[in-house]
Coordinates of C-alpha atoms in Angstrom, one line a residue:
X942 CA -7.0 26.4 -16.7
X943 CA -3.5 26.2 -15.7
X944 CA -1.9 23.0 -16.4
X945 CA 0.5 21.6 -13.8
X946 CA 3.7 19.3 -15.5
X947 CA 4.9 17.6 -12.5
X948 CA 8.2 16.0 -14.4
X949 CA 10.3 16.2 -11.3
X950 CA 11.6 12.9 -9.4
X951 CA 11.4 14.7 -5.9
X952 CA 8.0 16.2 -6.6
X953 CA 6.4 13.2 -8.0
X954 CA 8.0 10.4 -4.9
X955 CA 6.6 13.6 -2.8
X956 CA 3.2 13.6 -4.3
X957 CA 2.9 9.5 -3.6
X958 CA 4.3 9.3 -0.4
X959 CA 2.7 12.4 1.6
X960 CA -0.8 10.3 1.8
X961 CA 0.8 7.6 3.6
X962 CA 3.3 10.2 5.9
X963 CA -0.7 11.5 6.8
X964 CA -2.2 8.8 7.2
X965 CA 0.5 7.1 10.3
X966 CA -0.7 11.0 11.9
X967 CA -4.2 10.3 11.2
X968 CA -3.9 6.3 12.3
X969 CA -2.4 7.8 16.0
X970 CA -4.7 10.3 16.4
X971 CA -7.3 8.2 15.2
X972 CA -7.1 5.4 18.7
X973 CA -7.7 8.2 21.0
X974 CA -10.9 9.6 18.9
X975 CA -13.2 6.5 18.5
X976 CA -13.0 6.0 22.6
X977 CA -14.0 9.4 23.3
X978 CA -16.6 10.2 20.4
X979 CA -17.4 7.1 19.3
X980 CA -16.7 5.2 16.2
X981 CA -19.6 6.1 14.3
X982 CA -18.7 9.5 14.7
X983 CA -15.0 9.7 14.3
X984 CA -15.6 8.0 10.4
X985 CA -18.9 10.4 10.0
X986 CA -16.2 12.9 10.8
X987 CA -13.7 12.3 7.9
X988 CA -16.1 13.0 5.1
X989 CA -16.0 16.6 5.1
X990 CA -12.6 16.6 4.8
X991 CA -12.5 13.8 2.4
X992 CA -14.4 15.5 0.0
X993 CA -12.3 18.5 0.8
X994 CA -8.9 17.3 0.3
X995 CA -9.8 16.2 -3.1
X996 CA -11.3 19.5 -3.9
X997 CA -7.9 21.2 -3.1
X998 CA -6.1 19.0 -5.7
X999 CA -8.9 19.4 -8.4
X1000 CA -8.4 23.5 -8.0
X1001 CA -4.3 23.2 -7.5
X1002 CA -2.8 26.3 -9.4
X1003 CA 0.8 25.1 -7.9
X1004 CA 2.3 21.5 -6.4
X1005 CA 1.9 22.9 -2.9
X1006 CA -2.4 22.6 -3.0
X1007 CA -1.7 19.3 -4.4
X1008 CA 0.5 18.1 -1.3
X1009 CA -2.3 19.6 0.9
X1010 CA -4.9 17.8 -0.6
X1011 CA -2.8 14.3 -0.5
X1012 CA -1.7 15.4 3.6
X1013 CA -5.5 15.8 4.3
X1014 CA -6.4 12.9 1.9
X1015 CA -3.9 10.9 3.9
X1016 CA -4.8 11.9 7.4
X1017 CA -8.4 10.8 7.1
X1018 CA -7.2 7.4 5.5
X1019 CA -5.3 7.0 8.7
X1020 CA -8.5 7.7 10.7
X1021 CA -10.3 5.6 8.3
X1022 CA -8.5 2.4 8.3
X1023 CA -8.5 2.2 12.2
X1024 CA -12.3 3.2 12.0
X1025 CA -14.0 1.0 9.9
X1026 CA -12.6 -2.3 11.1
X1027 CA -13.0 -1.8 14.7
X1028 CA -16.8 -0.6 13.6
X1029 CA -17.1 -4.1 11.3
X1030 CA -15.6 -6.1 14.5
X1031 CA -17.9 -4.5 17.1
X1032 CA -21.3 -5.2 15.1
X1033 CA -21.0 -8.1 12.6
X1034 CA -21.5 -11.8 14.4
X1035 CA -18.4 -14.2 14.8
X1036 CA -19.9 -16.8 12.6
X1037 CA -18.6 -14.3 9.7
X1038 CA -15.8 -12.4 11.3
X1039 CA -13.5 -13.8 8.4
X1040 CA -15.6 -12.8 5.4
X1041 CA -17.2 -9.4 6.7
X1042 CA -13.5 -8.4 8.1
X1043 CA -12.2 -8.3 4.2
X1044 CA -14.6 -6.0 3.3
X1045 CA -12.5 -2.6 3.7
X1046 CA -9.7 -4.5 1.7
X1047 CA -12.8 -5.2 -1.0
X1048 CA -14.6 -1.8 -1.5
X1049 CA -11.2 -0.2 -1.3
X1050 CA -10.3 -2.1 -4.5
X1051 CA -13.0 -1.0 -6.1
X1052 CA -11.9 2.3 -5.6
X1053 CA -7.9 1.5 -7.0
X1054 CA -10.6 0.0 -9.7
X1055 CA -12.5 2.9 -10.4
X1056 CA -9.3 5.7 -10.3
X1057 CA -7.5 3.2 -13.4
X1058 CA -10.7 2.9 -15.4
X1059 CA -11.9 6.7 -15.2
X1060 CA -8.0 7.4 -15.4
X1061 CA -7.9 6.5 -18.7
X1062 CA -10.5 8.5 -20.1
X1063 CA -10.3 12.0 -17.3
X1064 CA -7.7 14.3 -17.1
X1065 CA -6.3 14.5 -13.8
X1066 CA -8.3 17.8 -12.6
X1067 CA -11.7 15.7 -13.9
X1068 CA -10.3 12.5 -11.7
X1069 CA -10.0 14.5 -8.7
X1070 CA -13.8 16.0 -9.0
X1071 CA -15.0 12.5 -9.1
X1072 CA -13.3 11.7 -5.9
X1073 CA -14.8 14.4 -4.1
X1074 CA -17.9 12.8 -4.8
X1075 CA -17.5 9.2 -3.5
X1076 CA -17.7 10.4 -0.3
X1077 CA -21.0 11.7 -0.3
X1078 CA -23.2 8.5 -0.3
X1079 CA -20.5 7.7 2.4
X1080 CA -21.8 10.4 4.6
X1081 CA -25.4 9.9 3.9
X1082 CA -25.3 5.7 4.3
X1083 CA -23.5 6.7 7.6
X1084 CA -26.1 8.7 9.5
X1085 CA -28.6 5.6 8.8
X1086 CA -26.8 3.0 11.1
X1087 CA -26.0 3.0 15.0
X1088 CA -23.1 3.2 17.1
X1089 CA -21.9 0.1 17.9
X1090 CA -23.2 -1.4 21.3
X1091 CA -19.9 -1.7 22.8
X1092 CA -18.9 1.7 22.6
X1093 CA -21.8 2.7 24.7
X1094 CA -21.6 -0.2 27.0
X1095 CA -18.0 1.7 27.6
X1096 CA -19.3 4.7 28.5
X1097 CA -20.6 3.4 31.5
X1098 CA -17.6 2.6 33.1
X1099 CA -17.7 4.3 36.0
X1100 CA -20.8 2.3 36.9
X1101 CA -20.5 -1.5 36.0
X1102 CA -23.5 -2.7 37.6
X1103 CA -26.0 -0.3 35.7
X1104 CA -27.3 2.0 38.6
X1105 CA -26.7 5.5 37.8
X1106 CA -29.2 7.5 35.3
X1107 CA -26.0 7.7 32.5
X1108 CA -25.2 4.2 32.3
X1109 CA -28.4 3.2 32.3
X1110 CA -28.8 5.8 29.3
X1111 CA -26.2 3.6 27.4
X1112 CA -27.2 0.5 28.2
X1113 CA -30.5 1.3 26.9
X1114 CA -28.9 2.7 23.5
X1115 CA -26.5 -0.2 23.6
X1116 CA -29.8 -2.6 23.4
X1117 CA -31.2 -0.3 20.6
X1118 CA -28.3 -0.8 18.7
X1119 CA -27.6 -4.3 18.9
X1120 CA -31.0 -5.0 18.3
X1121 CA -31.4 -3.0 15.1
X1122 CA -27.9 -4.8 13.7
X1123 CA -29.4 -8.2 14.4
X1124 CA -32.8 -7.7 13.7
X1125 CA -35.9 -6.8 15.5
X1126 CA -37.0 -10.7 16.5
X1127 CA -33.2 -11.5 17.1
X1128 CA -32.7 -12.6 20.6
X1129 CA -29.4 -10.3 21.9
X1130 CA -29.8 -10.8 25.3
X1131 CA -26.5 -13.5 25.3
X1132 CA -24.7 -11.4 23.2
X1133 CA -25.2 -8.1 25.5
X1134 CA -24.5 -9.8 28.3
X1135 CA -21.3 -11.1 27.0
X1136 CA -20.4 -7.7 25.8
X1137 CA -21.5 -6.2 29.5
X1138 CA -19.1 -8.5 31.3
X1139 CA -16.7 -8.2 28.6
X1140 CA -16.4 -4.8 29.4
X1141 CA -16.4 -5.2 33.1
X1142 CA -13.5 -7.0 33.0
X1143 CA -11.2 -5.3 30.7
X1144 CA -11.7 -2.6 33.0
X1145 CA -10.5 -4.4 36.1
X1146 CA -7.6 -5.5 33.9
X1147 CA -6.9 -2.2 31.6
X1148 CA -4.0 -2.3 29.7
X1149 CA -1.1 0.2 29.2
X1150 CA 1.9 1.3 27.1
X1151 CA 4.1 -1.0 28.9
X1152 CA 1.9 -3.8 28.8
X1153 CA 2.6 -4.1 25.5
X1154 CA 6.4 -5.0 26.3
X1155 CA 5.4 -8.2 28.5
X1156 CA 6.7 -11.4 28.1
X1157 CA 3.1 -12.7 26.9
X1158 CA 2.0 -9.9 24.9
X1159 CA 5.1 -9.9 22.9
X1160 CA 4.3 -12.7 21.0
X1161 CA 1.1 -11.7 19.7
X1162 CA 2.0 -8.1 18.9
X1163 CA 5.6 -9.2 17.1
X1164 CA 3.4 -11.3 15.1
X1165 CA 0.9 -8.6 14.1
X1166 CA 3.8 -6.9 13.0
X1167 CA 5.7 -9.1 11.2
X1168 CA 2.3 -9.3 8.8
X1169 CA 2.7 -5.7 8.3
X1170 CA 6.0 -5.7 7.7
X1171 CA 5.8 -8.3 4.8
X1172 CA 2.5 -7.1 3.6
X1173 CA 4.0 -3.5 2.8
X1174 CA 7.5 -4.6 1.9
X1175 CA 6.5 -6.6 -1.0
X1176 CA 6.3 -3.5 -2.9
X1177 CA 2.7 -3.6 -3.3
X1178 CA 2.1 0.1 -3.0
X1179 CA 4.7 0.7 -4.5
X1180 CA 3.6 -1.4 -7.9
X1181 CA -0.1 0.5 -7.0
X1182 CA 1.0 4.4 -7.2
X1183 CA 3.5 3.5 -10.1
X1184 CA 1.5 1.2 -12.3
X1185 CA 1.6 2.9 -15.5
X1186 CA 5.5 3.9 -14.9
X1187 CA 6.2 1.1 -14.8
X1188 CA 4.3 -0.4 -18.0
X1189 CA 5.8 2.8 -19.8
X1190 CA 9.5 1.9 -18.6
X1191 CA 8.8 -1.9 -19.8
X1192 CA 8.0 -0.7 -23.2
X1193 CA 5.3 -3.4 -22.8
X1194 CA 3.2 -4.1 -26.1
X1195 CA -0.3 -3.7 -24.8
X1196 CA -1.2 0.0 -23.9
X1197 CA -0.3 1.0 -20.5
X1198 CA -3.3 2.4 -19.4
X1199 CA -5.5 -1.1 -20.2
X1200 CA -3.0 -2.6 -18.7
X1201 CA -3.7 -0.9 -15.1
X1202 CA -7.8 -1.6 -15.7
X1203 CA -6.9 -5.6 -16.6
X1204 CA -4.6 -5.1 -12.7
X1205 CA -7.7 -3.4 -11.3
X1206 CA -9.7 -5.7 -12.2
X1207 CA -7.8 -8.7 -11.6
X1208 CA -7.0 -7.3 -7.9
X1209 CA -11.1 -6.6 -7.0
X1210 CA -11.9 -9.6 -8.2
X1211 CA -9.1 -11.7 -6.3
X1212 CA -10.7 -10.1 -2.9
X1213 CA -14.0 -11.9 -3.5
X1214 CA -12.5 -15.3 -4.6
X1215 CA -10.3 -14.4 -0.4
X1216 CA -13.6 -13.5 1.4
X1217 CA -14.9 -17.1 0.1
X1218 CA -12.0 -18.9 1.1
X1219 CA -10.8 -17.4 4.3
X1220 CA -12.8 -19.1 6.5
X1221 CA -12.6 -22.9 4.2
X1222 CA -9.0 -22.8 4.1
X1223 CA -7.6 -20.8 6.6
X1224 CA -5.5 -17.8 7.0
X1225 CA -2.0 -19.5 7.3
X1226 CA -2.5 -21.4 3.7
X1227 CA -3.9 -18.3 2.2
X1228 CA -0.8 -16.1 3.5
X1229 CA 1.1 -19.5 2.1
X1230 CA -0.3 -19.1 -1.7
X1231 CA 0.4 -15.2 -1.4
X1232 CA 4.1 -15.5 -0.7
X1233 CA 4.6 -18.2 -3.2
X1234 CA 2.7 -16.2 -5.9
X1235 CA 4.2 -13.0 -5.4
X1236 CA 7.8 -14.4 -5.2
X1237 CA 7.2 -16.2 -9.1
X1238 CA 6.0 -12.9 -10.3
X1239 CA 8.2 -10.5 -9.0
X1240 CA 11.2 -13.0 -10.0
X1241 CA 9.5 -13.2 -13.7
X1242 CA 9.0 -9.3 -13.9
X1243 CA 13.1 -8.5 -12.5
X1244 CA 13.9 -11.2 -15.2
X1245 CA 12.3 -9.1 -18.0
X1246 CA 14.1 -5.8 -16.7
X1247 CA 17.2 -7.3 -16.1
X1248 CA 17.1 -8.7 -19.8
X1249 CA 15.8 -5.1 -21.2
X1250 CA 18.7 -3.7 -19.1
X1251 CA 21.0 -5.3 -20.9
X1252 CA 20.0 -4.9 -24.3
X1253 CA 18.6 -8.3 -24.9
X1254 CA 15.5 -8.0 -27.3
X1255 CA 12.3 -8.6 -25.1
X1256 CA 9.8 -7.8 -27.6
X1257 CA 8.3 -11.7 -27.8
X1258 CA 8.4 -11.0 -23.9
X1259 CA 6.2 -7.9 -24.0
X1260 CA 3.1 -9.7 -22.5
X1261 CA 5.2 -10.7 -19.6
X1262 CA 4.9 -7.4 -17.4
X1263 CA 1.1 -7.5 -17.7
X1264 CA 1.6 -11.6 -16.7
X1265 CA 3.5 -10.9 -13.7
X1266 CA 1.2 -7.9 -12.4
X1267 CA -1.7 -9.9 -12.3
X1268 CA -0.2 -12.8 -10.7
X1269 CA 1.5 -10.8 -8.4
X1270 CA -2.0 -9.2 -7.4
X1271 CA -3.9 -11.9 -7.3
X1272 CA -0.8 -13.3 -5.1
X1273 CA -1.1 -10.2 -3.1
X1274 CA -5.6 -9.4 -2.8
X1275 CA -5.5 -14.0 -1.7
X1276 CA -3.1 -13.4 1.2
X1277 CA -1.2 -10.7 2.4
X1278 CA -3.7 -8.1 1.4
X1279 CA -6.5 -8.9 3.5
X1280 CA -5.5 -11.1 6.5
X1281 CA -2.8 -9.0 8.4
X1282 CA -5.4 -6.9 9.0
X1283 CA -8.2 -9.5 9.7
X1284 CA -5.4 -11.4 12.2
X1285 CA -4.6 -8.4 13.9
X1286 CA -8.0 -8.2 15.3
X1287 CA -7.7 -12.1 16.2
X1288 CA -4.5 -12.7 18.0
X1289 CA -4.0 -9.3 19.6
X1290 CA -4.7 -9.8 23.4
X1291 CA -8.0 -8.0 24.4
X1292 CA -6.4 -6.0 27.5
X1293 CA -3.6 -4.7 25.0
X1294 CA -5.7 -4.2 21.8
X1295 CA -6.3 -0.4 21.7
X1296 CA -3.2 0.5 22.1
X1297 CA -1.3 -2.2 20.2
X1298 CA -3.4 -1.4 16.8
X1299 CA -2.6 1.9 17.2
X1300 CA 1.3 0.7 17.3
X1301 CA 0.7 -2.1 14.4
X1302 CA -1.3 0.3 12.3
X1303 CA 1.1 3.3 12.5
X1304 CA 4.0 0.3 11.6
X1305 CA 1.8 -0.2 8.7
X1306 CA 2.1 3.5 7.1
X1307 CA 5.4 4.0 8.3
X1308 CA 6.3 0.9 6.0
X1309 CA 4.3 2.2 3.6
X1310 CA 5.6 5.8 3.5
X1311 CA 9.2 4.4 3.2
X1312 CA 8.4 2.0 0.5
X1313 CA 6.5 4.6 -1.7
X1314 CA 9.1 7.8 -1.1
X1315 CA 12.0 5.7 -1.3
X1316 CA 11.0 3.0 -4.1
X1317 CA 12.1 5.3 -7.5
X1318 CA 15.8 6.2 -5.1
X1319 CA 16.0 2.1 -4.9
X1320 CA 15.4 1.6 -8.5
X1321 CA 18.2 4.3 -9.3
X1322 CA 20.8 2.3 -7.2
X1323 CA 19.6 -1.3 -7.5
X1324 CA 17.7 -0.7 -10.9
X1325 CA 14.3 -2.0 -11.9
X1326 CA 15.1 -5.3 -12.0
X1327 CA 16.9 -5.5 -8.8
X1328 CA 14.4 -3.6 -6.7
X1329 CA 11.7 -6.2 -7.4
X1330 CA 14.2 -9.2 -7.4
X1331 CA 14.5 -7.3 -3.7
X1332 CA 11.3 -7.2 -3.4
X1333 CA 10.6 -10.9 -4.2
X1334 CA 13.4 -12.4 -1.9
X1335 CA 11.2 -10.2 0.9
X1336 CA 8.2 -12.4 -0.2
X1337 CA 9.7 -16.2 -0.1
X1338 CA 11.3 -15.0 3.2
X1339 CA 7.7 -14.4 4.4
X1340 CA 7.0 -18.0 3.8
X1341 CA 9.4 -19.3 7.1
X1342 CA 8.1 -16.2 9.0
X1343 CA 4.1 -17.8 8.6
X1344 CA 5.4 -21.4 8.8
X1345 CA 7.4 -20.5 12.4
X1346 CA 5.5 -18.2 14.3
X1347 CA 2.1 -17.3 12.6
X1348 CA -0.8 -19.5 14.6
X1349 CA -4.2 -20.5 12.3
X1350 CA -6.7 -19.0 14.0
X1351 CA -10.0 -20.2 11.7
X1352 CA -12.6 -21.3 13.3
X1353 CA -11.0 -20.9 17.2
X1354 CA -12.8 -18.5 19.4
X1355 CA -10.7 -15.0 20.9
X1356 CA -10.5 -16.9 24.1
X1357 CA -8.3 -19.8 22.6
X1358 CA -6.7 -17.7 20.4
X1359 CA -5.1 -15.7 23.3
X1360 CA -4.9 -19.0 25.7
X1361 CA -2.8 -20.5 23.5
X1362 CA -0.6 -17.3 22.5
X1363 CA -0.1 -15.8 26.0
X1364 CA -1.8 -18.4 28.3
X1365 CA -4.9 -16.3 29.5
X1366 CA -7.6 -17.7 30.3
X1367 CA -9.1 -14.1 31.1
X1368 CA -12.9 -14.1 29.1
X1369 CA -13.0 -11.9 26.5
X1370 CA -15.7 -10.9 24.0
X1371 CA -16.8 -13.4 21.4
X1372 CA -16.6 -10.6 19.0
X1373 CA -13.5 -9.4 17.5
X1374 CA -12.3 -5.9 18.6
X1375 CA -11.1 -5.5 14.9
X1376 CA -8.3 -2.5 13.6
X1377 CA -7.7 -1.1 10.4
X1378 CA -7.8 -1.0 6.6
X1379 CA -7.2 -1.9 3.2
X1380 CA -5.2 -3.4 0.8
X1381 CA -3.3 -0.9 -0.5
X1382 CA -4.3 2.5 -1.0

């Protein structure tokens, strides 16, 4: 077995960044795909190469088969994260659009989870073999449920009112659909109708590229973006690929490796303690306690470096690392985890929403990509300390951003959501038209 050291800066900020570089290519190519084949399709169509890409890094003889495996790892996370929410938003029933929307954020922590805990016991090769099995209970659970109804109400488009032997075709698997997802003794004729004229009008009103740039649209997308924009540059991924670097360059007391299961397991159970509260509290005092919580722990945890730095003695400090991780994920799996992605599907303007996910979700990696390749340059020239003091002041500005221009949007239907944010009064859907993915990843 040849055994790859990987002890080079370049290589290593390489190895963690390339997934997210993918994954903005696989989130663009992504929007196109789930209109055309469907979105049951398009994530059926990402296991194979899932289960591939981790294959490739298992068998690496050199670095180059392990930056394949994290480019093709990374393009079908791009894919995935735009899939699975739009699928959740186009089948699950508004009355639990907040808690149903965290679950990518939730089952992806259980995989950042499982990688620490089987981390400390596999060798890296081992690791990369139990990937490639996650994804096959995936593929199986997929090819058990339906499309979702609106994608094959869409594909009668060229014949609103029903009358040719194709849209009838989808209407009739639309019905199937929506019928299995609610039950077979639910009643679905409001909701179909509802998605039927829905659909009708978005067509009549179909939105482009440029759309996006109009006075009323601007709002709405600026805001989904701003999310994005604080969610990633807190650092979180950053914190998420590095973890045990970072416990090894604190010199922290408690081993580095339980220290990444206690932050695993602190950060999956957060999620639950979101998907209860979302829709009690609201996404505005949620995104509140984040910013608040991540700014006192990445203050606390540039305290302790900047001390260490210096040559003060820190060892009656060596618990404070650990301390600040899991307040600072906790902060982070509340708030800014969770509901940019959730609000995106709620205040983005139905006539604008394909392609405006597509934008906001390729902001999203590119953010990501930046943070992850650039974070262990920053900590050369700002040093530890000052990169999450940097990191922190990021998070309490946050706090003006949601008190200014973020809108609460619990318990308000999408039709008063976008009244209020552009002044439409267009009817839209009842059901969220949801976009991408996961905490970190």
């Amino acid at each position: 077995m040849v055994e790859l050291i990987i002890d080079v800066v370049f290589q290593k900020s390489w190895i963690g960044s390339l997934m997210p570089l993918a994954a903005l290519i696989g989130g663009i190519c992504g929007g196109p795909l789930i209109e055309i084949v469907g979105r049951r399709t398009t994530i059926l169509g990402t296991a194979i190469p899932f289960i591939l890409s981790w294959l490739l890094i298992a068998l690496a003889n050199g670095v180059p088969m392990i930056y394949a495996g994290r480019t093709l790892a990374g393009f079908c996370v791009g894919i995935a994260s735009l899939c699975l929410p739009v699928y959740l938003g186009e089948t699950v029933q508004p009355e639990v659009r907040g808690t149903l929307g965290l679950l990518p954020t939730t089952l992806g922590n259980v995989g950042i989870l499982l990688c620490f805990v089987a981390g400390k016991y596999l060798d890296w090769k081992a690791l990369a073999f139990l990937g490639a099995t996650i994804p096959v209970p995936f593929l199986i659970c997929m090819f058990l449920i339906p499309e979702t109804p609106r994608w094959f109400i869409s594909k009668s488009e060229d014949s609103p009112y029903l009358l040719t032997t194709l849209a009838l075709y989808n209407h009739k698997k639309a019905r199937i659909a929506l019928q299995w997802l609610r039950g077979k003794d639910a009643d679905i004729e409001d909701e179909l109708s509802a998605i039927e004229k829905t659909h009708i009008e978005s067509e009549k009103n179909a939105g482009t590229l440029l759309d996006l740039l109009t006075k009323n649209n601007l709002k709405p997308l600026a805001i989904s973006i701003g999310l994005m924009f604080f969610q990633q540059l807190s650092g979180i991924n950053a914190v998420i690929f590095y973890t045990v670097q970072i416990f090894q360059d604190a010199g922290s007391t408690i081993d580095k490796n339980l220290c990444t299961i206690i932050v695993g397991i602190v950060n999956f159970g957060s999620t639950f303690i979101a998907t209860i509260l979302i829709d009690r509290l609201g996404r505005k005092i949620l995104l509140y306690i984040s910013a608040v919580a991540m700014t006192v722990a990445l203050a606390a945890l540039g305290a302790f470096f900047y001390l260490k730095d210096n040559k003060y003695d820190v060892t009656e400090f060596g618990w404070l690392p650990l301390a600040s991780f899991v307040i600072f994920v906790i902060g982070f799996s509340l708030g800014y985890g969770p509901v940019p992605w959730l609000m995106m599907g709620e205040i983005l303007p139905a006539k604008i929403r394909g392609p405006a996910a597509s934008l906001v979700t390729a902001f999203n990696w590119t953010c990501t990509f930046v943070v992850t390749k650039t974070f262990t340059d920053v900590i050369a020239y700002l040093g530890t300390y000052g990169t999450f003091w940097l990191f922190g002041s990021i998070c309490f500005s946050s706090l003006l951003f949601v008190f200014i221009w973020v809108p609460e949007t619990q318990g308000r239907s999408l039709e008063d959501i976008e009244r209020n944010l552009t002044g439409a009064v267009r009817r839209m859907s009842s059901i969220a038209n949801l976009k991408p993915s996961p905490m970190a990843v």
